[in-house]
Every structure is written in C-alpha cells, then in structure tokens.
mmCIF file of C-alpha atoms in Angstrom:
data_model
loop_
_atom_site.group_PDB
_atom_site.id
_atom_site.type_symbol
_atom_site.label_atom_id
_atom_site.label_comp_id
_atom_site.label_asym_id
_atom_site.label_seq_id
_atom_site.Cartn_x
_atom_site.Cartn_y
_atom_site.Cartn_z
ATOM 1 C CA UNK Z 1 -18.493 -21.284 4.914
ATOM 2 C CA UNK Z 2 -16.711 -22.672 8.132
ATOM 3 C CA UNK Z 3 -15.545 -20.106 10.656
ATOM 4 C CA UNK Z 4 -12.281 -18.927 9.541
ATOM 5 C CA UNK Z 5 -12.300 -19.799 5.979
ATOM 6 C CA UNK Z 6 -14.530 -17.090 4.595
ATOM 7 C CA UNK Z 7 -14.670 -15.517 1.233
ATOM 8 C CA UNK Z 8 -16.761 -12.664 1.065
ATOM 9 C CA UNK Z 9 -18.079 -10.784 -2.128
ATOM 10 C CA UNK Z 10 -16.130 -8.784 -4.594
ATOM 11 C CA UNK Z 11 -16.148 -4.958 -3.499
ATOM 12 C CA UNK Z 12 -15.120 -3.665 -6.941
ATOM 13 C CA UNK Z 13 -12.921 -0.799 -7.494
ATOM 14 C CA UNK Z 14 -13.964 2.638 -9.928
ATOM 15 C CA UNK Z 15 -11.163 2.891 -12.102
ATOM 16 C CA UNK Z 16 -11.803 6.592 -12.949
ATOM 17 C CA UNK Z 17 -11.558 6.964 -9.227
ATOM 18 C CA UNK Z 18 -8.355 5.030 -9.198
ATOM 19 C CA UNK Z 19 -6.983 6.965 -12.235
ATOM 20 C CA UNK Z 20 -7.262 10.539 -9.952
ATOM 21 C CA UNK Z 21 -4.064 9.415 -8.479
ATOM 22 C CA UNK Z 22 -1.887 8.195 -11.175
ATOM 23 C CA UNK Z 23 1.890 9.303 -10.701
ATOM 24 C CA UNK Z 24 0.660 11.123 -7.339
ATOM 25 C CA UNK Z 25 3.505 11.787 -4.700
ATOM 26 C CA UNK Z 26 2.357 9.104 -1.563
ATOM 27 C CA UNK Z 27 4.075 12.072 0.762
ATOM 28 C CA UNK Z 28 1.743 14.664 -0.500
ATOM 29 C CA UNK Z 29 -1.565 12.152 -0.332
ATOM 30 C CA UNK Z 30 -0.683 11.153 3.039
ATOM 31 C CA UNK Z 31 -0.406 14.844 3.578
ATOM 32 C CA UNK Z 32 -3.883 14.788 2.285
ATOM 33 C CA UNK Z 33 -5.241 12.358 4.313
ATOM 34 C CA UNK Z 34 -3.917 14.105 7.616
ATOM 35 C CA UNK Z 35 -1.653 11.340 7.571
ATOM 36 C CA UNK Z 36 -3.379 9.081 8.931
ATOM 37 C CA UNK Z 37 -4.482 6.182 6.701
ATOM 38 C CA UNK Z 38 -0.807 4.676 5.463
ATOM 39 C CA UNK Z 39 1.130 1.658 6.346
ATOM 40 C CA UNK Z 40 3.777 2.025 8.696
ATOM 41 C CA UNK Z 41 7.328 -0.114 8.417
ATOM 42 C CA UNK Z 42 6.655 -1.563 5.379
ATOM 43 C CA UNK Z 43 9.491 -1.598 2.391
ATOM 44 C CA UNK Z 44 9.047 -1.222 -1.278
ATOM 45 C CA UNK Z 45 11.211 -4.475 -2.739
ATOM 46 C CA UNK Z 46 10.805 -3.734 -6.224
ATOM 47 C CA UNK Z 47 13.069 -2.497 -8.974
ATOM 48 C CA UNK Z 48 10.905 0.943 -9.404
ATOM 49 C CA UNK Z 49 7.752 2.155 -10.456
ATOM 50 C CA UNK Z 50 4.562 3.149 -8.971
ATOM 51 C CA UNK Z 51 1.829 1.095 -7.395
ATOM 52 C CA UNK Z 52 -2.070 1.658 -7.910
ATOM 53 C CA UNK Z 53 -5.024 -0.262 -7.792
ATOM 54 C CA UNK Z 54 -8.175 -1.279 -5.529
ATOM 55 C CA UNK Z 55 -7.352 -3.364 -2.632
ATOM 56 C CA UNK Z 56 -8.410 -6.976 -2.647
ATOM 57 C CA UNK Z 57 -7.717 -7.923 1.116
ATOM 58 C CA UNK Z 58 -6.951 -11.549 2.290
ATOM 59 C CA UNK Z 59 -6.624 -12.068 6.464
ATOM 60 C CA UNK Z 60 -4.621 -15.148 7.007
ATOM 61 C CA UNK Z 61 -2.797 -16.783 9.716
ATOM 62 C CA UNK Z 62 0.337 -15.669 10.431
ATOM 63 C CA UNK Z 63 3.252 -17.651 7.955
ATOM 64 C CA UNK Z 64 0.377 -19.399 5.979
ATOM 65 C CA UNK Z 65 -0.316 -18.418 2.173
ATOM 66 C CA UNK Z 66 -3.363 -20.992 1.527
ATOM 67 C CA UNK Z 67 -5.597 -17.853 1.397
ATOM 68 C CA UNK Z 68 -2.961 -15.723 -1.016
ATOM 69 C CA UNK Z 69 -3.446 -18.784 -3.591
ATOM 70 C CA UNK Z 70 -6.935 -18.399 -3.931
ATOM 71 C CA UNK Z 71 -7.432 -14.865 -3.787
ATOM 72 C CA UNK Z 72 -4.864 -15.191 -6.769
ATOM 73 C CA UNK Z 73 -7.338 -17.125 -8.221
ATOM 74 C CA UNK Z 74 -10.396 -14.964 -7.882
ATOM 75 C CA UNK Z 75 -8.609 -11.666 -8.469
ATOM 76 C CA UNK Z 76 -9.199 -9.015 -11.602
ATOM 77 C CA UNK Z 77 -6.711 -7.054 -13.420
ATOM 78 C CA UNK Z 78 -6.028 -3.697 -11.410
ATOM 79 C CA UNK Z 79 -5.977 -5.592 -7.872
ATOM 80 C CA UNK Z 80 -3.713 -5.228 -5.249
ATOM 81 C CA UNK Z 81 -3.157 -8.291 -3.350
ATOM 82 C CA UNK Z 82 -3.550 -6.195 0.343
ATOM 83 C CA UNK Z 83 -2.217 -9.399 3.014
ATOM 84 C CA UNK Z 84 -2.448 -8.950 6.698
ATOM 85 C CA UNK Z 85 -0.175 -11.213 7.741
ATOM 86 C CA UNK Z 86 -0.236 -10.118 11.356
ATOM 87 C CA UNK Z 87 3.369 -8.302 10.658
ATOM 88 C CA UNK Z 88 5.131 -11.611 11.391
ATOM 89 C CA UNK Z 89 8.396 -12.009 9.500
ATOM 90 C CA UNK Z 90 9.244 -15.986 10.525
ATOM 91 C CA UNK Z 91 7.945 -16.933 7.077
ATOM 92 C CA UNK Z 92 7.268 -15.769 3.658
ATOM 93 C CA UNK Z 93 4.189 -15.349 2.739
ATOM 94 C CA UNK Z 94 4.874 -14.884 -1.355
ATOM 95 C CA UNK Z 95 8.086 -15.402 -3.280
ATOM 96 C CA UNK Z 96 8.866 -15.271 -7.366
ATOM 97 C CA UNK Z 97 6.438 -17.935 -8.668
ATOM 98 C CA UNK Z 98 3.602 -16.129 -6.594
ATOM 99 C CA UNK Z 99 4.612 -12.914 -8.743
ATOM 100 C CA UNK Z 100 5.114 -13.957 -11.607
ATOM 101 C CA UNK Z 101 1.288 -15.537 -11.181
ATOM 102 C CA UNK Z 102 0.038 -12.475 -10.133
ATOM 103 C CA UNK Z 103 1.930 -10.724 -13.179
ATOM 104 C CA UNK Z 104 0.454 -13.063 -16.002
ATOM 105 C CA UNK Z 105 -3.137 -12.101 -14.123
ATOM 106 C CA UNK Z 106 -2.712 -8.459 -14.827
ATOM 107 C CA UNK Z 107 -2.486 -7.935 -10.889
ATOM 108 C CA UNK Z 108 -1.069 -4.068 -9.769
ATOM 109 C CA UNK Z 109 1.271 -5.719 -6.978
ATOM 110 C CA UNK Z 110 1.249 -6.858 -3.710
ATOM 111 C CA UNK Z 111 1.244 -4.803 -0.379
ATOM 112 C CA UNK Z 112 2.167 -8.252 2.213
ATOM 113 C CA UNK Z 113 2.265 -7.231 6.225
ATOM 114 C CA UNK Z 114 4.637 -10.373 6.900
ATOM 115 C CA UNK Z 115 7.464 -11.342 5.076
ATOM 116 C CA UNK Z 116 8.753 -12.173 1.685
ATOM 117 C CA UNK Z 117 11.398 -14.402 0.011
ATOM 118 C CA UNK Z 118 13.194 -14.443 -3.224
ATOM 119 C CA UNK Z 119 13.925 -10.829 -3.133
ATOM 120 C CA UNK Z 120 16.515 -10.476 -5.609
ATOM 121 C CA UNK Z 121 13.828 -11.404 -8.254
ATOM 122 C CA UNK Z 122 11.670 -8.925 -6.909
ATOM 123 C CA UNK Z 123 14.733 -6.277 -6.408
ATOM 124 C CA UNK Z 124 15.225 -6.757 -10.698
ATOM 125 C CA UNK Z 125 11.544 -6.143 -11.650
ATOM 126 C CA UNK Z 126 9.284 -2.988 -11.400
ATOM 127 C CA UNK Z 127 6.340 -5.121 -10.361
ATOM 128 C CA UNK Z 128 5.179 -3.533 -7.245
ATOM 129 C CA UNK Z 129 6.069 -5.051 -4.138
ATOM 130 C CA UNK Z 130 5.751 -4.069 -0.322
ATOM 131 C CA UNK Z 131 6.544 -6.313 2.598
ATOM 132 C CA UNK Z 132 7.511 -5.729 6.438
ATOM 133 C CA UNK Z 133 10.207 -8.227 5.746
ATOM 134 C CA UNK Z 134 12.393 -10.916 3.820
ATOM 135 C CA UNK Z 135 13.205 -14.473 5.336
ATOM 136 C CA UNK Z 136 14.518 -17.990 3.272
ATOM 137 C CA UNK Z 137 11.690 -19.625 5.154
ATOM 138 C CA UNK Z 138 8.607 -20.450 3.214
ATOM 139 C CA UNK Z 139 4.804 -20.456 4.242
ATOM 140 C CA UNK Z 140 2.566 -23.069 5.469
ATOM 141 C CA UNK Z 141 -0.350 -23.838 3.401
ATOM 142 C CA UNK Z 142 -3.027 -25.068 5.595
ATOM 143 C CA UNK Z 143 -5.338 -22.031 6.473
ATOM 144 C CA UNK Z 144 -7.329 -20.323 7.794
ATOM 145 C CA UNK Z 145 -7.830 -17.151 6.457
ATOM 146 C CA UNK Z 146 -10.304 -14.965 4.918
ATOM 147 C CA UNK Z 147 -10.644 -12.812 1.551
ATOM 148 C CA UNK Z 148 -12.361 -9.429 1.214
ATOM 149 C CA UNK Z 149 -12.664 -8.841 4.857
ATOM 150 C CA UNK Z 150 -11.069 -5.228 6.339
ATOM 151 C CA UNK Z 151 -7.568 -5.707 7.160
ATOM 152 C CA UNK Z 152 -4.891 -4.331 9.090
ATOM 153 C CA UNK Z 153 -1.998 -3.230 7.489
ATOM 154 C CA UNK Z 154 1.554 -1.524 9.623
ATOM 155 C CA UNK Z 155 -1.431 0.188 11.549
ATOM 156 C CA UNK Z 156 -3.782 1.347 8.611
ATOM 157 C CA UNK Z 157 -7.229 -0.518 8.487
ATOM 158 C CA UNK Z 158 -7.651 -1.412 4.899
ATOM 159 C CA UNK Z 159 -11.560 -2.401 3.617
ATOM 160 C CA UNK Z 160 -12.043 -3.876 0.332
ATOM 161 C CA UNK Z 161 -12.281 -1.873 -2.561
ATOM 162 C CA UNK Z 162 -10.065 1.201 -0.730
ATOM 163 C CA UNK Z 163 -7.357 2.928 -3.410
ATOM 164 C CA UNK Z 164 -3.898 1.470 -2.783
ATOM 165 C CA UNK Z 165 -1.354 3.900 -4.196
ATOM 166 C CA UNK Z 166 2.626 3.572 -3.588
ATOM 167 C CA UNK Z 167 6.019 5.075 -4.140
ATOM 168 C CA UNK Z 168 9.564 4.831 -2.678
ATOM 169 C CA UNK Z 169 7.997 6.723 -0.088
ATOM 170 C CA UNK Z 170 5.560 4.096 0.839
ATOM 171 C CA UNK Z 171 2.247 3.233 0.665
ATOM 172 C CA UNK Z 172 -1.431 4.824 1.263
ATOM 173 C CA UNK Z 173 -5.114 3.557 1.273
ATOM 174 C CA UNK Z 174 -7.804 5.661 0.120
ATOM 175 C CA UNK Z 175 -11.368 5.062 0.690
ATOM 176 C CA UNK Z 176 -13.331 5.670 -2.705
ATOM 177 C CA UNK Z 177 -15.797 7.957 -1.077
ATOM 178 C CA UNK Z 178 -13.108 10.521 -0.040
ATOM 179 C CA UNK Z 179 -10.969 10.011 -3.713
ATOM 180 C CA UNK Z 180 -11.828 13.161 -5.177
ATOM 181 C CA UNK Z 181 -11.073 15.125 -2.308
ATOM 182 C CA UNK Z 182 -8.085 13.735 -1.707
ATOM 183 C CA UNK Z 183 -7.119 13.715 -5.056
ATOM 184 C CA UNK Z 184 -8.241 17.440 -5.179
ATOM 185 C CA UNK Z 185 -6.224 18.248 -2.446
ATOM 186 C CA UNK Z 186 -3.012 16.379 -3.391
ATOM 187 C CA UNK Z 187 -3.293 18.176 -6.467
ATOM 188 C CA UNK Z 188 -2.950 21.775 -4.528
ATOM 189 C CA UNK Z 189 -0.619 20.671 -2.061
ATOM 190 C CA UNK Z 190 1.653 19.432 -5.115
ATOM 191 C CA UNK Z 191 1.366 23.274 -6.923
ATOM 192 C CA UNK Z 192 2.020 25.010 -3.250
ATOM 193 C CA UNK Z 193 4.931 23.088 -3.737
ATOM 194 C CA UNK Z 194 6.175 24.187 -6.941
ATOM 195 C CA UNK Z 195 5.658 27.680 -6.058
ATOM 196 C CA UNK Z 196 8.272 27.078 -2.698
ATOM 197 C CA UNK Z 197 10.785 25.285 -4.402
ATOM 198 C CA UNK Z 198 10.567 28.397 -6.834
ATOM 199 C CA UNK Z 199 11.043 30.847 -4.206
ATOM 200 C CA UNK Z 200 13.585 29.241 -2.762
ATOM 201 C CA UNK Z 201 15.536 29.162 -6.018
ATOM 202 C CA UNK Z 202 14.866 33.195 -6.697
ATOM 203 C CA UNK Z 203 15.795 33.870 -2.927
ATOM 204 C CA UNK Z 204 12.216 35.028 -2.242
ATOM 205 C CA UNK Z 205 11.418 31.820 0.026
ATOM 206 C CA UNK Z 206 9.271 33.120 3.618
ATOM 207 C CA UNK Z 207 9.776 30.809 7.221
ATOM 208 C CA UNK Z 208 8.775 34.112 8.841
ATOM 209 C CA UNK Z 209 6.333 31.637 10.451
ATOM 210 C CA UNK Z 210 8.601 29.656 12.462
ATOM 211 C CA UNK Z 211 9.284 32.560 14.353
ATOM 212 C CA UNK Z 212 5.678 33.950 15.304
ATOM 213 C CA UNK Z 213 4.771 30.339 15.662
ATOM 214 C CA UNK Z 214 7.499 30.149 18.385
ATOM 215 C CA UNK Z 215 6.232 33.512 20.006
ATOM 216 C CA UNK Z 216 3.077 32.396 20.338
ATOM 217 C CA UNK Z 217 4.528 29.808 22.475
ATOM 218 C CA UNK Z 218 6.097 31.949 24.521
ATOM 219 C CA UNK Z 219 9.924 31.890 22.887
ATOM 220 C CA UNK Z 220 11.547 35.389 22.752
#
C-alpha cells in the first residue's frame, strides 16, 4: 500500500438506518442537523428522483478518475460513490459509461466535488447525480487517490459509511450514530410544517414573533 494509493476497509452502511430517511425533505434534515453537515455549490444533474445510500468515499487527485474505477469495482448495491475531487471543474471526473456501470452495479448515485461530462444523458435519467460542475474535458487516469478515507465535500467532511440523502434541494451527510435523531427530528419539523401551511390557509397563521424578536433588539 504505497503512499497515496490506499484502499482502506469497507465501513458498511445499516440499511434500516438508511431507510429512516426515505422520501425525507434535505431542507428539513439540514434543518435537523443545525445545518451544518451538507454540501455547498453542488448541482443535482439528474432527470428527478431522490438520492439515498451510505457513502463510499474515494479522495483522488484533482481531474483523475483511476480511483472512481476501482471503487466501482469494489462497491455494493446501496452505495453512493462520495468523490472529493478537490472542487476542480477543468476535467470530468465521470461521464455516461461511468453511470451506466454504476447503474448495472445497483449503485444509489454519485455525489462528485469536480466536474462532470455527458450531461444530457444524465439530464434524461433519474439516476442520482451531483457535481460542482460540467466540462467536455475528460479525466486523467493515472492516480493517486484513496478509497474509504473521510472526504471533503463543498465544505462538509464526509467519513465512510455516513447517510447520503438528496433532493432538488441538495444534498446532506448523516453520521449513523446521530440517524435516529435526526430522523426523529426531521420527522417533527416536517408535521410543524403541515400545521403552518394550514394556518396560513384558514387565516390563523402567527409571526407575532418577528416583532418581539425585533424589540428585544431594541427596534420600536
């Protein structure tokens, strides 16, 4: 295992812990999380649908995909392909054939913090897709790079085996040991919500608190 080429063990995901956030809102986990743990500046590129799975994280140099190909080759159904790519956009990183790989493998999607190409194939499909952007160019394949090692991803630090859930909204990590409060929590702040949108609609709807909130700062 030279420096830089490094594939650690398998963290492997709960999948009843995964399920607790099936169809989830991404605002309202974020919410959860104090929003704190979610990628910044990343774009979904797919057709539609929602993203979930456990995080299999490749590091790898920035424009290179060596590492990408052989995590697709060690991956399990229900992974998301998590790729810090260092946020540089000069080269893709993954294009079709790379999804339609990950696809036949019974991958979730790919979360990629560099760029893509081939967008339009990803634009028709509802296999889930985020990148920070979209170039013609296409990737080196020389390494280094490392798999199942934390990553960085748009500002969120990503460890393997963390819940990756995404909408059109974006996307968030979740570490398994906080799921179920997370999950719990989500869950509230998704009913609080259906009770305002109700009282909005029967006229009964209270921002009283803007008001004291802006007294106590001194506003009269």
């Amino acid at each position: 295992m030279s420096n830089g080429f490094r594939v650690l063990p398998r963290v492997p995901g709960d999948p009843a812990l995964v399920e607790l956030f099936r169809d989830l809102p991404v605002a309202n986990i974020s919410d959860s999380l104090h929003r704190m743990s979610g990628a910044l500046g990343l774009q979904p590129r797919h057709r539609g649908g929602y993203l979930l799975g456990t995080a299999l994280t490749v590091k790898v140099r920035p424009g290179d995909n060596l590492m990408i190909h052989r995590a697709l080759q060690l991956g399990q159904p229900g992974d998301v392909l998590v790729v810090d790519g260092g946020g540089v956009v000069e080269r893709a990183l993954i294009g079709e054939i790379m999804k339609r790989v990950a696809q036949a493998r019974g991958f979730a999607g790919y979360v990629i913090d560099g760029a893509i190409r081939d967008a339009q194939a990803f634009a028709d499909d509802d296999f889930p897709c985020y990148s920070r952007g979209i170039t013609h160019r296409g990737p080196y394949k020389d390494g280094p790079g490392e798999i199942n090692v934390p990553v960085s991803i748009g500002g969120a630090v990503v460890h393997p085996g963390d819940i990756v859930a995404g909408d059109r909204d974006g996307v968030v990590f979740i570490p398994p040991a906080d799921a179920r409060e997370v999950a719990a929590a989500t869950r509230k702040k998704g009913s609080d919500e259906v009770a305002t949108m109700a009282s909005i609609a029967d006229g009964t709807y209270d921002d009283a608190w803007v008001q004291e909130f802006l007294a106590s700062k001194g506003l009269r």
